[in-house]
Short mmCIF file of C-alpha atoms in Angstrom, two decimals:
data_model
loop_
_atom_site.label_atom_id
_atom_site.label_comp_id
_atom_site.label_asym_id
_atom_site.label_seq_id
_atom_site.Cartn_x
_atom_site.Cartn_y
_atom_site.Cartn_z
CA UNK B 15 44.01 -44.34 47.69
CA UNK B 16 42.88 -47.17 45.42
CA UNK B 17 42.38 -46.26 41.79
CA UNK B 18 38.88 -46.98 40.50
CA UNK B 19 38.59 -49.56 37.76
CA UNK B 20 36.88 -48.45 34.56
CA UNK B 21 33.69 -50.30 35.54
CA UNK B 22 33.68 -48.73 39.01
CA UNK B 23 34.29 -45.29 37.56
CA UNK B 24 31.45 -45.78 35.08
CA UNK B 25 29.19 -46.91 37.90
CA UNK B 26 30.04 -43.86 40.00
CA UNK B 27 29.36 -41.54 37.07
CA UNK B 28 26.02 -43.21 36.39
CA UNK B 29 24.95 -42.92 40.03
CA UNK B 30 25.91 -39.25 40.00
CA UNK B 31 23.80 -38.65 36.88
CA UNK B 32 20.67 -40.32 38.28
CA UNK B 33 21.15 -38.64 41.65
CA UNK B 34 21.28 -35.22 39.97
CA UNK B 35 18.26 -36.13 37.86
CA UNK B 36 16.36 -37.23 40.97
CA UNK B 37 17.37 -34.07 42.83
CA UNK B 38 15.79 -31.91 40.12
CA UNK B 39 12.53 -33.82 40.42
CA UNK B 40 12.35 -33.93 44.21
CA UNK B 41 13.34 -30.26 44.54
CA UNK B 42 10.01 -29.29 42.94
CA UNK B 43 7.86 -31.19 45.45
CA UNK B 44 7.95 -28.58 48.19
CA UNK B 45 9.32 -30.98 50.81
CA UNK B 46 10.52 -29.03 53.86
CA UNK B 47 11.69 -31.94 56.00
CA UNK B 48 15.23 -32.98 55.04
CA UNK B 49 14.74 -36.60 56.14
CA UNK B 50 11.72 -36.95 53.85
CA UNK B 51 13.56 -35.16 51.04
CA UNK B 52 16.55 -37.50 51.07
CA UNK B 53 14.41 -40.59 51.59
CA UNK B 54 12.37 -39.64 48.53
CA UNK B 55 15.49 -38.92 46.49
CA UNK B 56 17.02 -42.25 47.52
CA UNK B 57 13.86 -44.08 46.46
CA UNK B 58 13.92 -42.36 43.08
CA UNK B 59 17.62 -43.06 42.53
CA UNK B 60 17.04 -46.72 43.37
CA UNK B 61 14.15 -46.84 40.90
CA UNK B 62 16.23 -45.42 38.07
CA UNK B 63 18.99 -47.88 38.91
CA UNK B 64 16.63 -50.84 39.10
CA UNK B 65 14.94 -49.94 35.82
CA UNK B 66 18.32 -49.60 34.11
CA UNK B 67 19.44 -52.99 35.43
CA UNK B 68 16.17 -54.57 34.29
CA UNK B 69 16.34 -53.19 30.76
CA UNK B 70 20.01 -54.07 30.32
CA UNK B 71 19.33 -57.66 31.46
CA UNK B 72 16.30 -57.83 29.17
CA UNK B 73 18.36 -56.68 26.20
CA UNK B 74 20.96 -59.35 26.92
CA UNK B 75 18.28 -62.06 27.07
CA UNK B 76 16.82 -60.91 23.75
CA UNK B 77 20.30 -60.92 22.20
CA UNK B 78 20.82 -64.48 23.46
CA UNK B 79 17.55 -65.55 21.83
CA UNK B 80 18.56 -63.98 18.53
CA UNK B 81 21.88 -65.83 18.66
CA UNK B 82 20.17 -69.11 19.56
CA UNK B 83 17.50 -68.96 16.85
CA UNK B 84 19.34 -67.55 13.85
CA UNK B 85 17.33 -68.16 10.70
CA UNK B 86 14.27 -69.33 12.67
CA UNK B 87 12.12 -66.21 12.47
CA UNK B 88 8.83 -67.74 13.65
CA UNK B 89 10.42 -69.56 16.58
CA UNK B 90 12.36 -66.45 17.54
CA UNK B 91 9.19 -64.32 17.53
CA UNK B 92 7.39 -66.85 19.74
CA UNK B 93 10.29 -67.09 22.18
CA UNK B 94 10.70 -63.32 22.26
CA UNK B 95 6.99 -62.76 22.92
CA UNK B 96 7.13 -65.24 25.81
CA UNK B 97 10.21 -63.53 27.23
CA UNK B 98 8.76 -60.03 26.88
CA UNK B 99 5.56 -61.12 28.67
CA UNK B 100 7.54 -62.47 31.62
CA UNK B 101 9.76 -59.38 31.72
CA UNK B 102 6.72 -57.10 31.63
CA UNK B 103 5.37 -58.83 34.74
CA UNK B 104 8.65 -58.10 36.53
CA UNK B 105 8.54 -54.50 35.30
CA UNK B 106 5.03 -54.02 36.70
CA UNK B 107 6.22 -55.37 40.04
CA UNK B 108 9.09 -52.88 40.05
CA UNK B 109 6.62 -50.12 39.18
CA UNK B 110 4.14 -51.07 41.92
CA UNK B 111 6.86 -51.40 44.53
CA UNK B 112 8.24 -47.97 43.66
CA UNK B 113 4.87 -46.27 44.03
CA UNK B 114 4.27 -48.04 47.33
CA UNK B 115 7.58 -46.69 48.67
CA UNK B 116 6.79 -43.16 47.49
CA UNK B 117 3.44 -43.44 49.24
CA UNK B 118 5.29 -43.66 52.55
CA UNK B 119 6.66 -40.13 52.10
CA UNK B 120 4.51 -38.26 49.61
CA UNK B 121 0.94 -37.19 48.91
CA UNK B 122 -0.86 -38.39 45.77
CA UNK B 123 -0.31 -34.96 44.23
CA UNK B 124 3.42 -35.14 44.90
CA UNK B 125 3.59 -38.65 43.45
CA UNK B 126 1.97 -37.32 40.28
CA UNK B 127 4.67 -34.64 40.18
CA UNK B 128 7.33 -37.35 40.42
CA UNK B 129 5.67 -39.23 37.56
CA UNK B 130 5.64 -36.05 35.46
CA UNK B 131 9.28 -35.42 36.33
CA UNK B 132 10.25 -38.90 35.19
CA UNK B 133 8.41 -38.39 31.89
CA UNK B 134 9.52 -34.82 31.05
CA UNK B 135 6.12 -33.30 31.85
CA UNK B 136 4.62 -34.67 28.64
CA UNK B 137 1.21 -35.38 30.21
CA UNK B 138 0.33 -31.82 31.36
CA UNK B 139 1.90 -30.29 28.25
CA UNK B 140 -0.02 -32.55 25.88
CA UNK B 141 -3.27 -32.29 27.83
CA UNK B 142 -3.01 -28.51 27.72
CA UNK B 143 -2.16 -28.55 24.02
CA UNK B 144 -5.26 -30.55 23.11
CA UNK B 145 -7.44 -28.12 25.05
CA UNK B 146 -5.77 -25.16 23.35
CA UNK B 147 -6.16 -26.76 19.93
CA UNK B 148 -9.83 -27.68 20.44
CA UNK B 149 -11.40 -25.22 22.94
CA UNK B 150 -14.84 -26.76 22.41
CA UNK B 151 -13.87 -30.13 23.88
CA UNK B 152 -16.56 -31.46 26.22
CA UNK B 153 -15.75 -32.48 29.78
CA UNK B 154 -16.26 -36.11 28.79
CA UNK B 155 -13.78 -35.76 25.93
CA UNK B 156 -11.24 -34.02 28.15
CA UNK B 157 -11.58 -36.82 30.67
CA UNK B 158 -10.97 -39.47 28.02
CA UNK B 159 -7.88 -37.65 26.78
CA UNK B 160 -6.59 -37.49 30.35
CA UNK B 161 -7.27 -41.22 30.84
CA UNK B 162 -5.18 -42.04 27.75
CA UNK B 163 -2.34 -39.74 28.80
CA UNK B 164 -2.32 -41.05 32.37
CA UNK B 165 -2.03 -44.61 31.09
CA UNK B 166 0.78 -43.52 28.80
CA UNK B 167 2.62 -41.87 31.69
CA UNK B 168 2.47 -45.05 33.79
CA UNK B 169 4.13 -46.99 30.98
CA UNK B 170 6.58 -44.25 30.03
CA UNK B 171 7.87 -44.07 33.61
CA UNK B 172 9.32 -47.55 33.16
CA UNK B 173 10.73 -47.08 29.64
CA UNK B 174 14.53 -47.30 29.36
CA UNK B 175 15.25 -43.87 27.85
CA UNK B 176 13.97 -40.59 26.49
CA UNK B 177 13.29 -41.98 23.01
CA UNK B 178 11.26 -44.86 24.37
CA UNK B 179 9.34 -42.63 26.81
CA UNK B 180 8.35 -40.25 24.02
CA UNK B 181 7.52 -43.27 21.87
CA UNK B 182 4.96 -44.44 24.43
CA UNK B 183 3.28 -41.04 24.43
CA UNK B 184 3.39 -40.97 20.64
CA UNK B 185 1.45 -44.22 20.50
CA UNK B 186 -1.19 -42.89 22.88
CA UNK B 187 -1.45 -39.59 21.01
CA UNK B 188 -2.39 -41.72 18.01
CA UNK B 189 -5.17 -43.30 20.06
CA UNK B 190 -6.35 -39.88 21.20
CA UNK B 191 -6.39 -38.59 17.64
CA UNK B 192 -8.42 -41.60 16.51
CA UNK B 193 -10.83 -41.06 19.39
CA UNK B 194 -11.28 -37.37 18.56
CA UNK B 195 -11.80 -38.17 14.88
CA UNK B 196 -14.59 -40.57 15.83
CA UNK B 197 -16.03 -37.78 17.98
CA UNK B 198 -16.37 -35.71 14.81
CA UNK B 199 -13.30 -33.48 14.93
CA UNK B 200 -11.19 -32.82 11.84
CA UNK B 201 -7.79 -32.58 13.49
CA UNK B 202 -6.15 -31.08 10.42
CA UNK B 203 -8.66 -28.22 10.41
CA UNK B 204 -8.48 -27.80 14.19
CA UNK B 205 -4.69 -27.68 13.96
CA UNK B 206 -4.80 -24.99 11.30
CA UNK B 207 -7.22 -22.89 13.37
CA UNK B 208 -4.97 -23.31 16.40
CA UNK B 209 -1.92 -22.17 14.44
CA UNK B 210 -3.84 -19.12 13.20
CA UNK B 211 -4.85 -18.21 16.75
CA UNK B 212 -1.28 -18.54 17.99
CA UNK B 213 0.11 -16.48 15.13
CA UNK B 214 -2.48 -13.76 15.73
CA UNK B 215 -1.66 -13.74 19.45
CA UNK B 216 2.09 -13.46 18.75
CA UNK B 217 1.47 -10.57 16.35
CA UNK B 218 -0.71 -8.79 18.93
CA UNK B 219 1.90 -9.28 21.67
CA UNK B 220 4.65 -7.97 19.39
CA UNK B 221 2.70 -4.77 18.73
CA UNK B 222 1.88 -4.14 22.38
#
């Protein structure tokens, strides 16, 4: 038996990690047909792998620019912006292709579940939290919050890691907070009221 090189071993370990990660997501979709299950998992594994390859290559290109334009801050920023724009186009193509493949096996609802799985369920958790914090939100306001979070999820799906994914949502939470402030809500006050309600509920549950 041939001994794996370090690079091969690393590759095998990485594939195992993203396969296990994909399994956890696909297992929640309620797929009963094994062929569909494994086809969906394969598509998800390939997406994780493709995204990783893309971001690693992008990082190398940015590093090369930094090395090439040492001490030329303005030129470097221009070149980096141009590069990032081109790379973002490629990333959108990867994203669109992935969703098209999933569409061959899954319903729209299941695809949304995959998106939530890839982004740690931040959308439903955050959407629920805003409604808990401000019970008097109008349907229009709820819809706008959901629009922001849905856009964030689409971008976060393609981010290279957990930190970056949460960073995307953080940016959009800022937009939501600004929107709600313009709608007349004092988020500091609403947050305090929410904390009081939760504390009161915990106290009540502890006594019962």
